[in-house]
Amino acid sequence: MSDWTLWLILAGVIFICLCVCVGMWMYTRSRFIRFSDNILNSIRLIENGETLLENVNEDSLEGKINAELAKLCKAYHHAENTSVSQKKEVQQIVSDISHQLKTPIANIVMYNDMVLGRKLERDEEEKYLLIMRAQVEKLHILVQDLVKMSRMESAMIVLEQGPENLYQCLAQAVAGITAAAERKGLHMEIECPEESLVWVDKKWTVEAIGNVLDNAVKYTGQGGHIYIRVNPLEMFTRVDIEDDGIGIEEKHYSDIFKRFWREAKVHENEGVGIGLYLTREILTRQGGYVKVESIPGEGSCFSLYLPSEKAGTL
């Protein structure tokens, strides 16, 4: 074989190698450009707030990166939605508080102007002063409830559960509404074993029970009845608080536990619509819950399920 033949063969091999290298370089370059474009497109989708679909071929590098970007996209959307939801909730709370404060403040200003701007008889002046005092007391109660609500929602309150005597909790809650019940001539009956134990935070459980009793007193007519019955169950102790008051429509069973919600027919009664909301929050955070059954015009029964001592030792 001549030297020219060898050179031609060598040149051919070199040419083929160069062609293969150029082809591989072009193929790799095109794959890299496509890979980069796909990643950039995924990032643009995240920036525009669009949903990013996960790559089905997760074995490839592109698929793995795209899968991680998809997780990042979900986390981003979740954080964004949470932020929007929280802003709306804060706006709603501010609006609700403003609405609750507006009426008593307006009344105080109006009657104050009447007392200062007119020459009134002593009896009439005292009447207006008593009205202003009632509005101030309403503001005081509202502020107290708002503070409790704020502390509960911001997790500033730590419930310290332990074995507590339910009879003593009920006695303390009843003591808080006795004067109001006597003014309306209400008859109250309590059935509770003195040795009954529950696994709760005593202070806040008394608050929860007291809120339900306070509503029972408010919405029960003169000479009505309030019954408190305790039924020990396997993992809970049920406290039924029953009255023969105005009752609640079934469609509002869930509404009454919402913050600031009140039925139109009770707007003339005192209250701001926080008590039952707090009751549900307190029971839920202790592992309990609350249910209601009612017949409009005949009365309501609130059932408070408190964790039993047995549940607390598990």
Tab-separated table of C-alpha atoms in Angstrom:
chain	number	residue	atom	x	y	z
A	1	MET	CA	0.000	0.000	0.000
A	2	SER	CA	1.438	3.326	-1.074
A	3	ASP	CA	1.978	6.347	1.118
A	4	TRP	CA	-0.741	8.256	-0.743
A	5	THR	CA	-3.254	5.582	0.058
A	6	LEU	CA	-2.367	5.724	3.772
A	7	TRP	CA	-2.661	9.501	3.772
A	8	LEU	CA	-6.041	9.311	2.094
A	9	ILE	CA	-7.277	6.734	4.626
A	10	LEU	CA	-5.938	8.841	7.510
A	11	ALA	CA	-7.522	11.971	6.066
A	12	GLY	CA	-10.827	10.119	5.680
A	13	VAL	CA	-10.721	8.906	9.301
A	14	ILE	CA	-9.886	12.406	10.529
A	15	PHE	CA	-12.713	13.868	8.433
A	16	ILE	CA	-15.182	11.310	9.753
A	17	CYS	CA	-14.046	12.028	13.352
A	18	LEU	CA	-14.434	15.760	12.789
A	19	CYS	CA	-17.905	15.227	11.347
A	20	VAL	CA	-18.880	13.070	14.332
A	21	CYS	CA	-17.489	15.637	16.771
A	22	VAL	CA	-19.255	18.528	15.009
A	23	GLY	CA	-22.482	16.503	14.899
A	24	MET	CA	-22.260	15.635	18.589
A	25	TRP	CA	-21.434	19.260	19.427
A	26	MET	CA	-24.422	20.531	17.437
A	27	TYR	CA	-26.705	17.885	18.954
A	28	THR	CA	-25.485	18.655	22.483
A	29	ARG	CA	-25.803	22.380	21.832
A	30	SER	CA	-29.380	22.017	20.582
A	31	ARG	CA	-30.277	19.822	23.588
A	32	PHE	CA	-28.679	22.322	25.966
A	33	ILE	CA	-30.510	25.250	24.317
A	34	ARG	CA	-33.817	23.350	24.526
A	35	PHE	CA	-33.080	22.390	28.131
A	36	SER	CA	-32.290	26.020	29.009
A	37	ASP	CA	-35.387	27.278	27.215
A	38	ASN	CA	-37.593	24.800	29.092
A	39	ILE	CA	-36.133	25.808	32.456
A	40	LEU	CA	-36.472	29.529	31.636
A	41	ASN	CA	-40.055	28.941	30.495
A	42	SER	CA	-40.828	27.186	33.776
A	43	ILE	CA	-39.382	30.107	35.725
A	44	ARG	CA	-41.463	32.575	33.670
A	45	LEU	CA	-44.596	30.548	34.446
A	46	ILE	CA	-43.825	30.814	38.166
A	47	GLU	CA	-43.205	34.563	37.859
A	48	ASN	CA	-46.534	35.028	36.038
A	49	GLY	CA	-48.410	33.074	38.672
A	50	GLU	CA	-49.367	30.249	36.326
A	51	THR	CA	-49.548	26.587	37.224
A	52	LEU	CA	-46.429	24.586	36.382
A	53	LEU	CA	-46.988	21.058	35.146
A	54	GLU	CA	-44.546	18.426	36.380
A	55	ASN	CA	-42.450	16.604	33.770
A	56	VAL	CA	-43.525	12.969	33.521
A	57	ASN	CA	-39.966	11.827	32.705
A	58	GLU	CA	-38.484	12.408	36.142
A	59	ASP	CA	-35.442	10.182	35.446
A	60	SER	CA	-33.813	12.829	33.253
A	61	LEU	CA	-31.955	15.847	34.627
A	62	GLU	CA	-34.501	18.155	33.009
A	63	GLY	CA	-37.350	16.172	34.547
A	64	LYS	CA	-35.816	16.280	38.022
A	65	ILE	CA	-35.180	20.026	37.825
A	66	ASN	CA	-38.691	20.605	36.489
A	67	ALA	CA	-40.146	18.512	39.319
A	68	GLU	CA	-38.321	20.629	41.883
A	69	LEU	CA	-39.511	23.790	40.132
A	70	ALA	CA	-43.062	22.407	40.262
A	71	LYS	CA	-42.717	21.999	44.050
A	72	LEU	CA	-41.349	25.536	44.282
A	73	CYS	CA	-44.290	26.740	42.182
A	74	LYS	CA	-46.810	25.079	44.531
A	75	ALA	CA	-45.086	26.547	47.579
A	76	TYR	CA	-45.026	29.987	45.937
A	77	HIS	CA	-48.744	29.865	45.076
A	78	HIS	CA	-49.615	28.587	48.548
A	79	ALA	CA	-47.659	31.412	50.200
A	80	GLU	CA	-49.240	33.961	47.853
A	81	ASN	CA	-52.764	32.663	48.486
A	82	THR	CA	-52.136	32.589	52.226
A	83	SER	CA	-50.896	36.178	52.142
A	84	VAL	CA	-53.964	37.336	50.189
A	85	SER	CA	-56.267	35.404	52.521
A	86	GLN	CA	-54.617	36.878	55.603
A	87	LYS	CA	-54.889	40.411	54.191
A	88	LYS	CA	-58.584	39.905	53.480
A	89	GLU	CA	-59.108	38.497	56.977
A	90	VAL	CA	-57.339	41.474	58.584
A	91	GLN	CA	-59.433	43.864	56.485
A	92	GLN	CA	-62.599	42.036	57.518
A	93	ILE	CA	-61.617	42.125	61.204
A	94	VAL	CA	-60.883	45.854	61.035
A	95	SER	CA	-64.212	46.411	59.288
A	96	ASP	CA	-66.079	44.333	61.882
A	97	ILE	CA	-64.418	46.102	64.804
A	98	SER	CA	-65.112	49.511	63.268
A	99	HIS	CA	-68.756	48.562	62.840
A	100	GLN	CA	-69.007	47.353	66.433
A	101	LEU	CA	-67.383	50.514	67.828
A	102	LYS	CA	-69.280	52.967	65.632
A	103	THR	CA	-72.742	52.670	67.237
A	104	PRO	CA	-71.825	53.034	70.939
A	105	ILE	CA	-69.358	55.857	70.199
A	106	ALA	CA	-71.955	57.699	68.109
A	107	ASN	CA	-74.505	57.305	70.921
A	108	ILE	CA	-72.073	58.599	73.526
A	109	VAL	CA	-71.219	61.652	71.391
A	110	MET	CA	-74.902	62.363	70.666
A	111	TYR	CA	-76.098	62.178	74.273
A	112	ASN	CA	-73.038	64.048	75.508
A	113	ASP	CA	-73.869	66.903	73.113
A	114	MET	CA	-77.457	66.869	74.354
A	115	VAL	CA	-76.369	67.147	77.974
A	116	LEU	CA	-73.820	69.890	77.262
A	117	GLY	CA	-75.834	71.836	74.689
A	118	ARG	CA	-79.198	72.051	76.422
A	119	LYS	CA	-80.590	73.168	79.743
A	120	LEU	CA	-82.126	69.912	80.907
A	121	GLU	CA	-84.112	68.947	83.959
A	122	ARG	CA	-82.184	66.905	86.480
A	123	ASP	CA	-84.201	63.737	85.770
A	124	GLU	CA	-83.675	64.017	82.023
A	125	GLU	CA	-79.970	64.711	82.474
A	126	GLU	CA	-79.596	61.620	84.656
A	127	LYS	CA	-81.450	59.582	82.032
A	128	TYR	CA	-78.965	60.594	79.317
A	129	LEU	CA	-75.995	60.023	81.624
A	130	LEU	CA	-77.231	56.499	82.376
A	131	ILE	CA	-77.561	55.826	78.651
A	132	MET	CA	-73.982	57.016	78.111
A	133	ARG	CA	-72.799	54.837	80.982
A	134	ALA	CA	-74.486	51.797	79.404
A	135	GLN	CA	-72.722	52.558	76.105
A	136	VAL	CA	-69.373	52.902	77.875
A	137	GLU	CA	-69.953	49.531	79.561
A	138	LYS	CA	-70.760	48.042	76.166
A	139	LEU	CA	-67.473	49.402	74.817
A	140	HIS	CA	-65.646	47.975	77.827
A	141	ILE	CA	-67.135	44.507	77.228
A	142	LEU	CA	-66.343	44.754	73.520
A	143	VAL	CA	-62.702	45.669	74.175
A	144	GLN	CA	-62.350	42.815	76.684
A	145	ASP	CA	-63.774	40.330	74.156
A	146	LEU	CA	-61.538	41.677	71.399
A	147	VAL	CA	-58.472	41.275	73.602
A	148	LYS	CA	-59.447	37.657	74.380
A	149	MET	CA	-60.063	36.959	70.702
A	150	SER	CA	-56.769	38.541	69.671
A	151	ARG	CA	-54.784	36.609	72.266
A	152	MET	CA	-56.474	33.355	71.273
A	153	GLU	CA	-55.874	33.835	67.535
A	154	SER	CA	-52.269	34.971	67.934
A	155	ALA	CA	-51.475	31.914	70.081
A	156	MET	CA	-50.513	34.167	73.002
A	157	ILE	CA	-52.740	32.006	75.200
A	158	VAL	CA	-51.315	28.620	76.110
A	159	LEU	CA	-53.976	26.254	77.426
A	160	GLU	CA	-52.627	24.214	80.326
A	161	GLN	CA	-54.790	21.111	80.511
A	162	GLY	CA	-55.011	18.842	83.493
A	163	PRO	CA	-57.547	16.939	85.598
A	164	GLU	CA	-60.204	19.417	86.798
A	165	ASN	CA	-63.425	18.977	88.754
A	166	LEU	CA	-66.268	19.719	86.320
A	167	TYR	CA	-68.728	20.501	89.114
A	168	GLN	CA	-66.463	23.320	90.319
A	169	CYS	CA	-66.057	24.635	86.748
A	170	LEU	CA	-69.836	24.739	86.333
A	171	ALA	CA	-70.325	26.396	89.705
A	172	GLN	CA	-67.853	29.141	88.780
A	173	ALA	CA	-69.487	29.682	85.373
A	174	VAL	CA	-72.991	29.793	86.882
A	175	ALA	CA	-71.860	32.334	89.485
A	176	GLY	CA	-71.035	34.727	86.656
A	177	ILE	CA	-74.631	34.795	85.330
A	178	THR	CA	-76.614	34.335	88.565
A	179	ALA	CA	-77.414	38.032	89.052
A	180	ALA	CA	-78.653	38.462	85.467
A	181	ALA	CA	-80.713	35.253	85.715
A	182	GLU	CA	-82.334	36.391	88.985
A	183	ARG	CA	-83.296	39.757	87.451
A	184	LYS	CA	-85.260	37.867	84.786
A	185	GLY	CA	-86.678	35.356	87.275
A	186	LEU	CA	-85.118	32.401	85.447
A	187	HIS	CA	-85.235	28.926	86.961
A	188	MET	CA	-81.974	26.999	86.732
A	189	GLU	CA	-81.416	23.274	87.286
A	190	ILE	CA	-78.009	21.569	87.374
A	191	GLU	CA	-77.331	17.835	87.214
A	192	CYS	CA	-73.634	17.035	87.624
A	193	PRO	CA	-71.827	14.401	89.713
A	194	GLU	CA	-69.579	16.207	92.185
A	195	GLU	CA	-66.701	13.807	91.434
A	196	SER	CA	-66.816	14.285	87.635
A	197	LEU	CA	-63.328	15.028	86.224
A	198	VAL	CA	-62.364	16.454	82.830
A	199	TRP	CA	-58.993	17.104	81.144
A	200	VAL	CA	-59.118	20.856	80.528
A	201	ASP	CA	-57.698	24.267	81.275
A	202	LYS	CA	-60.038	25.348	84.080
A	203	LYS	CA	-59.924	29.121	83.527
A	204	TRP	CA	-60.713	28.995	79.814
A	205	THR	CA	-63.223	26.175	80.152
A	206	VAL	CA	-65.153	28.300	82.653
A	207	GLU	CA	-65.001	31.085	80.053
A	208	ALA	CA	-66.375	28.761	77.343
A	209	ILE	CA	-69.225	27.486	79.518
A	210	GLY	CA	-69.955	30.993	80.781
A	211	ASN	CA	-70.350	32.326	77.230
A	212	VAL	CA	-73.029	29.740	76.446
A	213	LEU	CA	-74.816	30.403	79.749
A	214	ASP	CA	-74.674	34.154	79.113
A	215	ASN	CA	-76.442	33.640	75.777
A	216	ALA	CA	-79.032	31.386	77.417
A	217	VAL	CA	-79.852	34.134	79.928
A	218	LYS	CA	-79.991	36.857	77.254
A	219	TYR	CA	-82.325	35.015	74.912
A	220	THR	CA	-84.648	33.369	77.433
A	221	GLY	CA	-87.758	35.284	78.425
A	222	GLN	CA	-88.910	36.279	81.909
A	223	GLY	CA	-89.542	33.262	84.134
A	224	GLY	CA	-87.924	30.836	81.677
A	225	HIS	CA	-85.819	27.759	82.430
A	226	ILE	CA	-82.171	26.823	81.942
A	227	TYR	CA	-81.037	23.235	82.412
A	228	ILE	CA	-77.436	22.046	82.768
A	229	ARG	CA	-76.939	18.304	82.479
A	230	VAL	CA	-73.677	16.341	82.481
A	231	ASN	CA	-73.345	13.019	80.657
A	232	PRO	CA	-70.038	11.088	81.013
A	233	LEU	CA	-69.054	9.306	77.783
A	234	GLU	CA	-66.091	7.097	76.863
A	235	MET	CA	-63.579	9.771	75.753
A	236	PHE	CA	-65.609	12.918	76.439
A	237	THR	CA	-67.887	14.386	79.045
A	238	ARG	CA	-70.881	16.088	77.450
A	239	VAL	CA	-72.306	19.207	79.074
A	240	ASP	CA	-75.785	20.044	77.766
A	241	ILE	CA	-76.962	23.613	78.345
A	242	GLU	CA	-80.633	23.820	77.421
A	243	ASP	CA	-83.032	26.767	77.524
A	244	ASP	CA	-86.596	27.520	76.449
A	245	GLY	CA	-85.709	30.821	74.805
A	246	ILE	CA	-86.169	32.216	71.299
A	247	GLY	CA	-84.275	29.398	69.547
A	248	ILE	CA	-82.093	29.390	66.416
A	249	GLU	CA	-82.982	28.539	62.842
A	250	GLU	CA	-81.187	25.435	61.572
A	251	LYS	CA	-79.643	27.326	58.644
A	252	HIS	CA	-77.748	29.468	61.170
A	253	TYR	CA	-76.242	26.616	63.231
A	254	SER	CA	-72.773	27.195	61.776
A	255	ASP	CA	-73.153	30.992	61.527
A	256	ILE	CA	-73.570	31.518	65.275
A	257	PHE	CA	-69.982	30.351	65.878
A	258	LYS	CA	-68.554	32.892	63.434
A	259	ARG	CA	-66.780	35.993	64.685
A	260	PHE	CA	-69.159	38.985	65.146
A	261	TRP	CA	-72.132	37.152	63.622
A	262	ARG	CA	-75.561	37.787	65.141
A	263	GLU	CA	-79.067	36.993	63.936
A	264	ALA	CA	-81.073	39.999	62.802
A	265	LYS	CA	-83.794	39.274	65.376
A	266	VAL	CA	-81.374	39.689	68.325
A	267	HIS	CA	-79.696	42.947	67.299
A	268	GLU	CA	-81.632	44.772	70.009
A	269	ASN	CA	-80.081	42.533	72.677
A	270	GLU	CA	-76.712	43.263	74.233
A	271	GLY	CA	-73.732	41.478	72.753
A	272	VAL	CA	-71.186	41.684	69.945
A	273	GLY	CA	-71.111	38.118	68.609
A	274	ILE	CA	-67.766	36.926	69.977
A	275	GLY	CA	-68.815	34.665	72.870
A	276	LEU	CA	-69.759	31.520	70.937
A	277	TYR	CA	-66.784	32.002	68.615
A	278	LEU	CA	-64.481	31.963	71.652
A	279	THR	CA	-66.298	28.943	73.085
A	280	ARG	CA	-65.679	26.911	69.942
A	281	GLU	CA	-62.017	28.000	69.770
A	282	ILE	CA	-61.390	27.113	73.419
A	283	LEU	CA	-62.991	23.669	73.136
A	284	THR	CA	-61.304	22.874	69.817
A	285	ARG	CA	-57.859	23.735	71.157
A	286	GLN	CA	-58.434	21.340	74.044
A	287	GLY	CA	-59.468	18.484	71.778
A	288	GLY	CA	-63.205	18.984	72.324
A	289	TYR	CA	-66.042	20.440	70.288
A	290	VAL	CA	-69.507	21.995	70.517
A	291	LYS	CA	-72.829	21.175	68.829
A	292	VAL	CA	-76.210	22.892	68.835
A	293	GLU	CA	-79.796	21.789	68.332
A	294	SER	CA	-82.670	24.222	68.410
A	295	ILE	CA	-86.314	24.815	67.600
A	296	PRO	CA	-87.206	28.448	66.860
A	297	GLY	CA	-89.588	29.759	69.486
A	298	GLU	CA	-89.041	26.784	71.808
A	299	GLY	CA	-85.407	26.913	72.843
A	300	SER	CA	-81.878	25.683	72.187
A	301	CYS	CA	-79.518	23.022	73.503
A	302	PHE	CA	-75.761	23.534	73.285
A	303	SER	CA	-73.719	20.358	73.848
A	304	LEU	CA	-70.128	20.970	74.958
A	305	TYR	CA	-67.864	17.938	74.586
A	306	LEU	CA	-64.958	18.167	77.018
A	307	PRO	CA	-62.066	15.673	76.982
A	308	SER	CA	-62.468	13.244	79.865
A	309	GLU	CA	-59.665	12.521	82.309
A	310	LYS	CA	-59.184	9.183	80.527
A	311	ALA	CA	-58.530	10.985	77.216
A	312	GLY	CA	-55.908	13.177	78.862
A	313	THR	CA	-53.917	10.207	80.193
A	314	LEU	CA	-53.607	8.488	76.792
